[in-house]
């Protein structure tokens, strides 16, 4: 945005939209993203988070439309990652280099590693409060959501939660709020959760429980990417509860690559078998679908069915890319099965099964190998494999 | 028995163990199984540093 948006009396969204970005460290961002930063005017003026380095001037221009940046008293860094801290040194030059940057204990360590000796940092304790005059800020440590330094800042009087990357969405668009974008926001939020937070699902559960037990009231959630939840913050909390429980949906994702269309033909037959039992199925060719889109489909799928031809005694490189990516994001409670064509040696199924076991997935089928080109009998086996997978999904869900 | 700290700030305390992951209280860091990883960030044992 090229102008600040007043999100509550005296509280402004002053961040920047990155319309052009299409690859966010390996995550596809077809609609760009935003780096949100927030300005609170009070007896003490506060800036919460900054933006990516190249947007430093745009952030300062936005702030300048409200106050002289030099009138900011305190800066809060909820998260060290450079899309939120990149502009810190440039911003502090303008605000006043000696002014305090508040962060978590790990934030202090990590910001010092990023900007050695350049910032006047002070670590806040979990639960510490900062009196601004009319308002009070409270800091909540949220370690590993999604970095060791992550924390939230909460405005007690307005009941606004500045949640850093949690509840974020990579979306630049033309909307600032959930009620403006509509249901589409959850698709972006799901993709963000699947690709950034899934492996920290148990931390998300712990956080949601502590929020519930403490009776923290939340009128608005302001993440550091995408739109602000002002209309229905409960909706995204409910989704986070659902996603972090990793409950199942009657759905399988078939992830495959193919050399001479044999494995692709097998994939289609497996899909037909799955569909024959009224289980949802997604066919995803690893050279057509981005790994982050595959991960989004994996988010609510009970089963992963992976197909790879054997190439040079191994699995296909792009399949290995996707498998490495999925493994790191640690989906839990999943079933898995493998298939693939081969020429003379057929290692791919064995390798994939080993990977599934390393990922603690329930391998529900021994796997299916077909030499060179599947014939009618092979295709029947593929169909039956799909049907068998679907039956096991139905039993489990 | 010493405590060990992960780069993510998690501290393994042998007096507490890691109940959620099947490690009983009283288990020394050295006796944790090889497959044990930081319950917070997933780092392997080799990244931990001994605390005094």
Tab-separated table of C-alpha atoms in Angstrom:
chain	number	residue	atom	x	y	z
A	1	UNK	CA	0.000	0.000	0.000
A	2	UNK	CA	1.213	3.483	-0.676
A	3	UNK	CA	-0.777	5.013	2.144
A	4	UNK	CA	-1.285	4.121	5.789
A	5	UNK	CA	-4.546	2.466	6.827
A	6	UNK	CA	-6.026	3.358	10.213
A	7	UNK	CA	-7.009	-0.026	11.640
A	8	UNK	CA	-8.219	1.328	15.011
A	9	UNK	CA	-8.204	4.860	16.433
A	10	UNK	CA	-4.556	5.895	16.538
A	11	UNK	CA	-3.262	2.586	15.212
A	12	UNK	CA	-2.083	2.375	11.617
A	13	UNK	CA	-0.916	-0.257	9.208
A	14	UNK	CA	2.126	1.346	7.558
A	15	UNK	CA	3.795	-1.590	5.789
A	16	UNK	CA	4.406	-2.218	2.098
A	17	UNK	CA	3.057	-4.443	-0.636
A	18	UNK	CA	5.463	-6.474	-2.728
A	19	UNK	CA	3.471	-6.947	-5.901
A	20	UNK	CA	6.304	-8.530	-7.874
A	21	UNK	CA	7.595	-11.339	-5.704
A	22	UNK	CA	6.745	-14.762	-7.129
A	23	UNK	CA	9.257	-16.907	-5.257
A	24	UNK	CA	9.526	-16.407	-1.532
A	25	UNK	CA	12.519	-18.549	-0.555
A	26	UNK	CA	11.120	-21.432	-2.565
A	27	UNK	CA	7.424	-20.796	-1.818
A	28	UNK	CA	5.378	-19.696	-4.843
A	29	UNK	CA	3.677	-16.360	-4.298
A	30	UNK	CA	1.423	-15.901	-7.320
A	31	UNK	CA	-0.244	-12.863	-5.747
A	32	UNK	CA	2.863	-11.316	-4.214
A	33	UNK	CA	2.951	-10.581	-0.514
A	34	UNK	CA	2.946	-7.726	1.939
A	35	UNK	CA	5.324	-6.847	4.739
A	36	UNK	CA	3.111	-5.385	7.405
A	37	UNK	CA	4.311	-2.906	9.992
A	38	UNK	CA	2.191	-1.033	12.505
A	39	UNK	CA	2.340	2.376	14.114
A	40	UNK	CA	0.672	3.119	17.443
A	41	UNK	CA	0.255	6.758	18.453
A	42	UNK	CA	0.176	7.352	22.193
A	43	UNK	CA	2.211	9.260	24.757
A	44	UNK	CA	4.927	6.922	23.583
A	45	UNK	CA	4.760	6.256	19.846
A	46	UNK	CA	5.575	2.739	18.806
A	47	UNK	CA	6.480	1.037	15.543
A	48	UNK	CA	5.880	-2.700	15.437
A	49	UNK	CA	8.124	-4.515	12.945
A	50	UNK	CA	9.589	-3.189	9.742
A	51	UNK	CA	9.753	-4.441	6.157
A	52	UNK	CA	12.174	-5.934	3.654
A	53	UNK	CA	15.269	-3.782	3.175
A	54	UNK	CA	14.413	-2.546	-0.324
A	55	UNK	CA	11.098	-1.156	0.983
A	56	UNK	CA	12.749	0.947	3.707
A	57	UNK	CA	11.971	4.275	2.080
A	58	UNK	CA	8.398	3.288	1.297
A	59	UNK	CA	7.853	2.422	4.969
A	60	UNK	CA	9.345	5.740	6.081
A	61	UNK	CA	7.165	7.580	3.545
A	62	UNK	CA	4.069	5.859	4.950
A	63	UNK	CA	5.012	6.745	8.524
A	64	UNK	CA	5.732	10.325	7.470
A	65	UNK	CA	2.130	10.712	6.294
A	66	UNK	CA	1.116	10.339	9.957
A	67	UNK	CA	4.006	11.580	12.085
A	68	UNK	CA	7.620	12.553	11.772
A	69	UNK	CA	9.481	9.204	12.101
A	70	UNK	CA	11.799	10.956	14.577
A	71	UNK	CA	8.795	11.122	16.947
A	72	UNK	CA	8.698	7.336	17.279
A	73	UNK	CA	9.935	6.439	20.758
A	74	UNK	CA	10.208	2.675	20.680
A	75	UNK	CA	10.471	0.023	17.961
A	76	UNK	CA	9.351	-3.554	18.538
A	77	UNK	CA	10.791	-6.439	16.554
A	78	UNK	CA	8.465	-9.417	16.870
A	79	UNK	CA	10.578	-11.510	14.500
A	80	UNK	CA	14.163	-11.352	13.229
A	81	UNK	CA	13.643	-12.714	9.714
A	82	UNK	CA	14.819	-10.200	7.137
A	83	UNK	CA	11.448	-9.551	5.530
A	84	UNK	CA	10.580	-7.870	8.854
A	85	UNK	CA	13.968	-6.657	10.064
A	86	UNK	CA	15.683	-5.761	6.789
A	87	UNK	CA	14.653	-2.114	7.052
A	88	UNK	CA	15.510	-1.826	10.761
A	89	UNK	CA	18.872	-0.114	10.441
A	90	UNK	CA	17.641	2.360	7.799
A	91	UNK	CA	14.538	3.086	9.881
A	92	UNK	CA	16.557	3.562	13.084
A	93	UNK	CA	18.848	6.006	11.254
A	94	UNK	CA	15.752	8.140	10.661
A	95	UNK	CA	14.006	7.530	13.992
A	96	UNK	CA	17.133	7.916	16.085
A	97	UNK	CA	19.875	5.333	16.360
A	98	UNK	CA	19.915	5.363	20.156
A	99	UNK	CA	16.231	4.620	20.530
A	100	UNK	CA	15.310	1.244	21.907
A	101	UNK	CA	14.406	-1.783	19.839
A	102	UNK	CA	12.468	-4.255	21.981
A	103	UNK	CA	12.584	-7.942	21.122
A	104	UNK	CA	12.555	-11.374	22.740
A	105	UNK	CA	15.633	-12.845	24.409
A	106	UNK	CA	16.385	-14.869	21.270
A	107	UNK	CA	15.536	-11.822	19.167
A	108	UNK	CA	18.353	-9.980	20.882
A	109	UNK	CA	20.771	-12.747	20.020
A	110	UNK	CA	19.531	-13.108	16.456
A	111	UNK	CA	19.243	-9.389	15.664
A	112	UNK	CA	22.798	-8.959	16.938
A	113	UNK	CA	23.895	-11.669	14.513
A	114	UNK	CA	22.150	-9.897	11.651
A	115	UNK	CA	23.155	-6.312	12.538
A	116	UNK	CA	26.143	-6.527	14.868
A	117	UNK	CA	26.430	-3.466	17.100
A	118	UNK	CA	24.016	-1.407	15.036
A	119	UNK	CA	20.908	-1.503	17.200
A	120	UNK	CA	20.134	-0.501	20.761
A	121	UNK	CA	18.374	-3.736	21.673
A	122	UNK	CA	16.573	-4.660	24.860
A	123	UNK	CA	15.052	-8.077	25.467
A	124	UNK	CA	11.611	-8.220	27.057
A	125	UNK	CA	10.435	-11.039	29.274
A	126	UNK	CA	7.486	-13.227	28.407
A	127	UNK	CA	4.422	-11.430	29.796
A	128	UNK	CA	6.249	-8.130	30.314
A	129	UNK	CA	4.143	-5.019	29.806
A	130	UNK	CA	4.975	-1.628	28.391
A	131	UNK	CA	2.932	1.402	29.393
A	132	UNK	CA	2.425	3.724	26.432
A	133	UNK	CA	0.200	6.232	28.235
A	134	UNK	CA	-3.352	5.464	27.135
A	135	UNK	CA	-2.500	1.906	26.167
A	136	UNK	CA	-0.529	-1.008	27.502
A	137	UNK	CA	1.399	-3.483	25.395
A	138	UNK	CA	2.001	-7.036	26.562
A	139	UNK	CA	4.636	-9.304	25.043
A	140	UNK	CA	4.113	-13.013	24.511
A	141	UNK	CA	6.991	-15.331	23.728
A	142	UNK	CA	6.047	-17.664	20.835
A	143	UNK	CA	9.276	-19.580	20.334
A	144	UNK	CA	9.413	-21.620	17.128
A	145	UNK	CA	6.339	-19.988	15.676
A	146	UNK	CA	8.259	-20.056	13.545
A	147	UNK	CA	11.751	-18.965	14.638
A	148	UNK	CA	13.371	-19.081	18.083
A	149	UNK	CA	12.961	-15.303	18.339
A	150	UNK	CA	9.268	-15.099	17.429
A	151	UNK	CA	6.978	-13.199	19.761
A	152	UNK	CA	3.567	-11.526	19.728
A	153	UNK	CA	2.665	-8.055	20.924
A	154	UNK	CA	-0.825	-7.468	22.341
A	155	UNK	CA	-2.570	-4.155	22.925
A	156	UNK	CA	-4.570	-4.757	26.090
A	157	UNK	CA	-7.085	-1.908	25.780
A	158	UNK	CA	-7.894	-2.453	22.086
A	159	UNK	CA	-7.487	-6.237	22.317
A	160	UNK	CA	-5.392	-6.265	19.161
A	161	UNK	CA	-2.871	-9.024	18.612
A	162	UNK	CA	0.188	-8.323	16.483
A	163	UNK	CA	1.029	-11.902	15.658
A	164	UNK	CA	4.208	-11.678	13.593
A	165	UNK	CA	4.193	-14.430	10.921
A	166	UNK	CA	1.475	-16.504	12.598
A	167	UNK	CA	-1.932	-16.184	10.882
A	168	UNK	CA	-0.172	-14.611	7.884
A	169	UNK	CA	-0.867	-15.047	4.200
A	170	UNK	CA	1.303	-14.270	1.198
A	171	UNK	CA	-1.088	-11.942	-0.560
A	172	UNK	CA	-0.488	-8.422	-1.831
A	173	UNK	CA	-3.862	-7.838	-3.471
A	174	UNK	CA	-5.967	-4.750	-2.957
A	175	UNK	CA	-7.543	-5.563	0.406
A	176	UNK	CA	-6.385	-4.747	3.905
A	177	UNK	CA	-8.999	-6.699	5.890
A	178	UNK	CA	-10.582	-10.155	6.000
A	179	UNK	CA	-14.072	-8.800	5.290
A	180	UNK	CA	-12.795	-7.200	2.081
A	181	UNK	CA	-11.148	-10.298	0.652
A	182	UNK	CA	-13.797	-12.816	1.773
A	183	UNK	CA	-13.356	-16.586	1.899
A	184	UNK	CA	-10.329	-16.462	-0.398
A	185	UNK	CA	-8.226	-15.445	2.591
A	186	UNK	CA	-8.393	-18.979	3.998
A	187	UNK	CA	-6.837	-20.456	0.843
A	188	UNK	CA	-3.856	-18.137	1.272
A	189	UNK	CA	-3.724	-18.787	5.012
A	190	UNK	CA	-3.843	-22.563	4.445
A	191	UNK	CA	-0.944	-22.364	2.019
A	192	UNK	CA	1.015	-20.284	4.502
A	193	UNK	CA	0.294	-22.709	7.337
A	194	UNK	CA	1.203	-25.762	5.249
A	195	UNK	CA	4.489	-24.269	4.086
A	196	UNK	CA	5.688	-22.305	7.096
A	197	UNK	CA	4.089	-23.653	10.252
A	198	UNK	CA	2.972	-27.250	9.774
A	199	UNK	CA	6.115	-28.665	11.408
A	200	UNK	CA	5.400	-26.569	14.499
A	201	UNK	CA	1.824	-27.775	14.863
A	202	UNK	CA	2.348	-28.971	18.425
A	203	UNK	CA	3.544	-25.456	19.346
A	204	UNK	CA	0.423	-24.035	17.705
A	205	UNK	CA	-1.721	-26.343	19.840
A	206	UNK	CA	0.149	-25.254	22.986
A	207	UNK	CA	-0.331	-21.601	22.052
A	208	UNK	CA	-4.045	-21.960	21.318
A	209	UNK	CA	-4.595	-23.769	24.606
A	210	UNK	CA	-2.750	-21.106	26.579
A	211	UNK	CA	-4.738	-18.363	24.824
A	212	UNK	CA	-7.960	-20.166	25.679
A	213	UNK	CA	-6.982	-20.828	29.297
A	214	UNK	CA	-5.840	-17.265	29.881
A	215	UNK	CA	-9.136	-15.964	28.490
A	216	UNK	CA	-7.274	-13.550	26.229
A	217	UNK	CA	-9.838	-11.590	24.245
A	218	UNK	CA	-8.902	-10.861	20.661
A	219	UNK	CA	-10.792	-8.275	18.645
A	220	UNK	CA	-8.319	-8.119	15.818
A	221	UNK	CA	-5.324	-10.125	14.588
A	222	UNK	CA	-2.643	-8.274	12.662
A	223	UNK	CA	-0.159	-10.641	11.048
A	224	UNK	CA	3.024	-9.486	9.328
A	225	UNK	CA	1.837	-10.726	5.912
A	226	UNK	CA	-1.484	-10.352	4.157
A	227	UNK	CA	-4.785	-9.068	5.455
A	228	UNK	CA	-5.811	-8.188	8.990
A	229	UNK	CA	-8.536	-10.222	10.689
A	230	UNK	CA	-10.909	-7.591	12.081
A	231	UNK	CA	-14.266	-9.034	11.116
A	232	UNK	CA	-13.803	-12.571	12.373
A	233	UNK	CA	-10.494	-13.297	14.104
A	234	UNK	CA	-12.103	-16.428	15.557
A	235	UNK	CA	-12.293	-17.947	12.070
A	236	UNK	CA	-8.534	-18.066	11.555
A	237	UNK	CA	-7.969	-19.306	15.117
A	238	UNK	CA	-10.443	-22.104	14.430
A	239	UNK	CA	-8.614	-22.977	11.215
A	240	UNK	CA	-5.260	-23.037	13.029
A	241	UNK	CA	-6.768	-25.394	15.577
A	242	UNK	CA	-8.003	-27.647	12.785
A	243	UNK	CA	-4.762	-27.577	10.764
A	244	UNK	CA	-2.511	-28.082	13.771
A	245	UNK	CA	-4.489	-31.118	14.906
A	246	UNK	CA	-3.657	-32.637	11.509
A	247	UNK	CA	-6.996	-34.358	11.385
A	248	UNK	CA	-7.851	-36.325	8.320
A	249	UNK	CA	-9.991	-35.664	5.331
A	250	UNK	CA	-10.968	-38.415	2.936
A	251	UNK	CA	-8.428	-37.282	0.425
A	252	UNK	CA	-5.279	-38.582	-1.254
A	253	UNK	CA	-2.632	-36.609	-3.089
A	254	UNK	CA	-0.840	-38.418	-5.881
A	255	UNK	CA	2.546	-36.813	-6.363
A	256	UNK	CA	4.419	-38.105	-9.385
A	257	UNK	CA	6.883	-37.496	-12.148
A	258	UNK	CA	7.217	-39.400	-15.373
A	259	UNK	CA	9.849	-40.131	-17.996
A	260	UNK	CA	7.996	-41.731	-20.923
A	261	UNK	CA	4.463	-41.450	-19.502
A	262	UNK	CA	4.430	-44.916	-17.921
A	263	UNK	CA	4.395	-43.618	-14.352
A	264	UNK	CA	1.878	-40.929	-15.403
A	265	UNK	CA	-0.400	-43.652	-16.817
A	266	UNK	CA	-0.054	-45.582	-13.555
A	267	UNK	CA	-0.869	-42.425	-11.590
A	268	UNK	CA	-4.127	-41.944	-13.498
A	269	UNK	CA	-5.197	-45.526	-12.860
A	270	UNK	CA	-4.375	-45.245	-9.156
A	271	UNK	CA	-6.473	-42.044	-9.121
A	272	UNK	CA	-9.388	-43.848	-10.782
A	273	UNK	CA	-9.186	-46.542	-8.113
A	274	UNK	CA	-9.241	-43.956	-5.338
A	275	UNK	CA	-12.147	-42.074	-6.908
A	276	UNK	CA	-14.140	-45.287	-7.259
A	277	UNK	CA	-14.611	-45.212	-3.477
A	278	UNK	CA	-15.683	-41.568	-3.232
A	279	UNK	CA	-12.413	-40.393	-1.797
A	280	UNK	CA	-11.062	-37.080	-3.045
A	281	UNK	CA	-7.879	-37.296	-5.053
A	282	UNK	CA	-5.451	-34.746	-6.457
A	283	UNK	CA	-3.021	-35.668	-9.211
A	284	UNK	CA	0.083	-33.517	-8.974
A	285	UNK	CA	2.892	-33.790	-11.489
A	286	UNK	CA	6.034	-32.494	-9.784
A	287	UNK	CA	7.209	-30.715	-12.932
A	288	UNK	CA	3.864	-28.952	-13.374
A	289	UNK	CA	2.987	-28.150	-9.755
A	290	UNK	CA	5.110	-26.050	-7.452
A	291	UNK	CA	6.310	-27.811	-4.307
A	292	UNK	CA	4.508	-25.259	-2.140
A	293	UNK	CA	1.206	-25.951	-3.925
A	294	UNK	CA	1.727	-29.679	-3.450
A	295	UNK	CA	2.348	-29.031	0.253
A	296	UNK	CA	-0.897	-27.072	0.472
A	297	UNK	CA	-2.797	-30.089	-0.850
A	298	UNK	CA	-0.942	-32.356	1.570
A	299	UNK	CA	-2.187	-30.207	4.480
A	300	UNK	CA	-5.575	-31.918	4.735
A	301	UNK	CA	-4.900	-35.155	2.852
A	302	UNK	CA	-4.886	-38.445	4.741
A	303	UNK	CA	-2.719	-40.234	2.192
A	304	UNK	CA	0.298	-39.421	0.066
A	305	UNK	CA	0.740	-41.636	-2.941
A	306	UNK	CA	4.062	-40.996	-4.623
A	307	UNK	CA	5.067	-42.196	-8.063
A	308	UNK	CA	8.539	-42.049	-9.511
A	309	UNK	CA	10.277	-43.849	-12.335
A	310	UNK	CA	13.685	-45.265	-11.484
A	311	UNK	CA	16.370	-43.020	-12.942
A	312	UNK	CA	20.029	-43.989	-12.575
A	313	UNK	CA	19.144	-46.343	-9.698
A	314	UNK	CA	17.351	-43.574	-7.805
A	315	UNK	CA	14.145	-41.568	-7.757
A	316	UNK	CA	13.497	-38.628	-10.043
A	317	UNK	CA	15.276	-35.421	-8.923
A	318	UNK	CA	12.090	-33.349	-8.813
A	319	UNK	CA	10.309	-36.032	-6.781
A	320	UNK	CA	13.308	-35.994	-4.400
A	321	UNK	CA	12.941	-32.206	-4.133
A	322	UNK	CA	9.296	-32.495	-3.137
A	323	UNK	CA	9.957	-35.407	-0.759
A	324	UNK	CA	12.716	-33.441	0.998
A	325	UNK	CA	10.388	-30.476	1.316
A	326	UNK	CA	7.497	-32.524	2.693
A	327	UNK	CA	9.803	-34.352	5.094
A	328	UNK	CA	10.984	-31.079	6.615
A	329	UNK	CA	7.428	-29.884	7.195
A	330	UNK	CA	6.707	-33.103	9.111
A	331	UNK	CA	3.109	-33.963	8.281
A	332	UNK	CA	1.781	-36.322	10.982
A	333	UNK	CA	-0.790	-39.120	10.998
A	334	UNK	CA	-0.508	-39.848	7.272
A	335	UNK	CA	-0.684	-42.967	5.172
A	336	UNK	CA	1.603	-43.461	2.210
A	337	UNK	CA	2.197	-45.715	-0.762
A	338	UNK	CA	4.590	-45.711	-3.723
A	339	UNK	CA	4.554	-46.774	-7.356
A	340	UNK	CA	6.652	-46.294	-10.456
A	341	UNK	CA	7.935	-47.681	-13.711
A	342	UNK	CA	11.470	-48.847	-14.358
A	343	UNK	CA	13.705	-50.239	-17.083
A	344	UNK	CA	16.244	-52.759	-15.827
A	345	UNK	CA	16.620	-52.074	-12.104
A	346	UNK	CA	13.642	-50.721	-10.152
A	347	UNK	CA	14.797	-49.034	-6.959
A	348	UNK	CA	12.343	-46.118	-6.812
A	349	UNK	CA	9.546	-47.845	-4.849
A	350	UNK	CA	12.000	-49.193	-2.276
A	351	UNK	CA	13.595	-45.754	-1.855
A	352	UNK	CA	10.216	-44.054	-1.487
A	353	UNK	CA	9.046	-46.605	1.084
A	354	UNK	CA	12.216	-45.972	3.077
A	355	UNK	CA	11.519	-42.254	2.957
A	356	UNK	CA	7.927	-42.752	4.145
A	357	UNK	CA	9.199	-44.752	7.101
A	358	UNK	CA	11.722	-42.034	7.952
A	359	UNK	CA	8.782	-39.590	7.872
A	360	UNK	CA	6.889	-41.889	10.276
A	361	UNK	CA	4.123	-42.463	7.753
A	362	UNK	CA	2.008	-45.583	7.733
A	363	UNK	CA	3.024	-47.458	4.575
A	364	UNK	CA	-0.281	-49.050	3.582
A	365	UNK	CA	0.779	-50.838	0.418
A	366	UNK	CA	3.992	-52.644	-0.468
A	367	UNK	CA	4.207	-50.544	-3.632
A	368	UNK	CA	3.816	-51.242	-7.294
A	369	UNK	CA	6.574	-51.511	-9.902
A	370	UNK	CA	6.010	-51.872	-13.630
A	371	UNK	CA	8.735	-52.600	-16.151
A	372	UNK	CA	8.890	-50.163	-19.084
A	373	UNK	CA	5.224	-49.818	-20.102
A	374	UNK	CA	2.171	-50.890	-18.089
A	375	UNK	CA	-0.066	-53.435	-19.827
A	376	UNK	CA	-3.708	-54.154	-19.087
A	377	UNK	CA	-2.936	-56.377	-16.110
A	378	UNK	CA	-0.597	-53.749	-14.651
A	379	UNK	CA	-3.234	-51.073	-15.011
A	380	UNK	CA	-5.728	-53.277	-13.216
A	381	UNK	CA	-3.195	-53.615	-10.369
A	382	UNK	CA	-2.853	-49.815	-10.264
A	383	UNK	CA	-6.631	-49.422	-10.081
A	384	UNK	CA	-6.840	-51.980	-7.284
A	385	UNK	CA	-3.994	-50.276	-5.438
A	386	UNK	CA	-5.952	-47.019	-5.582
A	387	UNK	CA	-9.128	-48.720	-4.391
A	388	UNK	CA	-7.253	-50.367	-1.551
A	389	UNK	CA	-5.744	-47.026	-0.509
A	390	UNK	CA	-9.201	-45.419	-0.593
A	391	UNK	CA	-10.665	-48.186	1.584
A	392	UNK	CA	-7.919	-47.677	4.154
A	393	UNK	CA	-8.522	-43.902	4.098
A	394	UNK	CA	-12.249	-44.458	4.706
A	395	UNK	CA	-11.473	-46.790	7.620
A	396	UNK	CA	-9.142	-44.260	9.175
A	397	UNK	CA	-11.285	-41.130	8.763
B	1	UNK	CA	23.976	-34.708	35.188
B	2	UNK	CA	24.315	-31.603	33.030
B	3	UNK	CA	21.705	-29.624	31.206
B	4	UNK	CA	22.182	-29.101	27.466
B	5	UNK	CA	21.004	-26.176	25.386
B	6	UNK	CA	19.729	-26.244	21.803
B	7	UNK	CA	20.517	-23.315	19.454
B	8	UNK	CA	16.754	-22.589	19.493
B	9	UNK	CA	16.945	-21.918	23.252
B	10	UNK	CA	15.323	-25.162	24.417
B	11	UNK	CA	17.146	-26.633	27.405
B	12	UNK	CA	17.212	-30.366	28.000
B	13	UNK	CA	17.041	-30.901	31.754
B	14	UNK	CA	17.776	-34.510	32.773
B	15	UNK	CA	15.752	-33.968	35.946
B	16	UNK	CA	12.647	-33.427	33.783
B	17	UNK	CA	13.411	-35.649	30.778
B	18	UNK	CA	11.146	-35.213	27.746
B	19	UNK	CA	7.874	-36.769	28.783
B	20	UNK	CA	6.007	-36.019	25.524
B	21	UNK	CA	8.596	-37.989	23.577
B	22	UNK	CA	8.937	-40.930	25.901
B	23	UNK	CA	12.064	-39.820	27.779
B	24	UNK	CA	11.751	-40.437	31.482
B	25	UNK	CA	12.895	-37.993	34.125
B	26	UNK	CA	16.422	-38.822	35.241
B	27	UNK	CA	17.718	-39.638	31.757
B	28	UNK	CA	21.157	-38.112	31.127
B	29	UNK	CA	21.604	-36.224	27.865
B	30	UNK	CA	24.303	-38.730	26.896
B	31	UNK	CA	21.781	-41.552	27.289
B	32	UNK	CA	19.144	-40.060	25.000
B	33	UNK	CA	18.529	-42.319	22.019
B	34	UNK	CA	20.274	-41.338	18.777
B	35	UNK	CA	16.991	-40.544	17.078
B	36	UNK	CA	15.984	-38.054	19.771
B	37	UNK	CA	15.641	-34.495	18.488
B	38	UNK	CA	14.888	-31.154	20.103
B	39	UNK	CA	11.163	-31.189	20.940
B	40	UNK	CA	10.960	-27.498	20.080
B	41	UNK	CA	12.788	-27.115	16.759
B	42	UNK	CA	13.731	-30.636	15.650
B	43	UNK	CA	17.532	-30.215	15.833
B	44	UNK	CA	19.626	-33.338	16.370
B	45	UNK	CA	21.676	-33.902	19.540
B	46	UNK	CA	24.971	-32.838	17.949
B	47	UNK	CA	23.827	-29.191	17.886
B	48	UNK	CA	23.312	-29.010	21.642
B	49	UNK	CA	25.830	-27.385	23.940
B	50	UNK	CA	26.543	-28.367	27.515
B	51	UNK	CA	25.562	-25.821	30.143
B	52	UNK	CA	27.739	-25.353	33.190
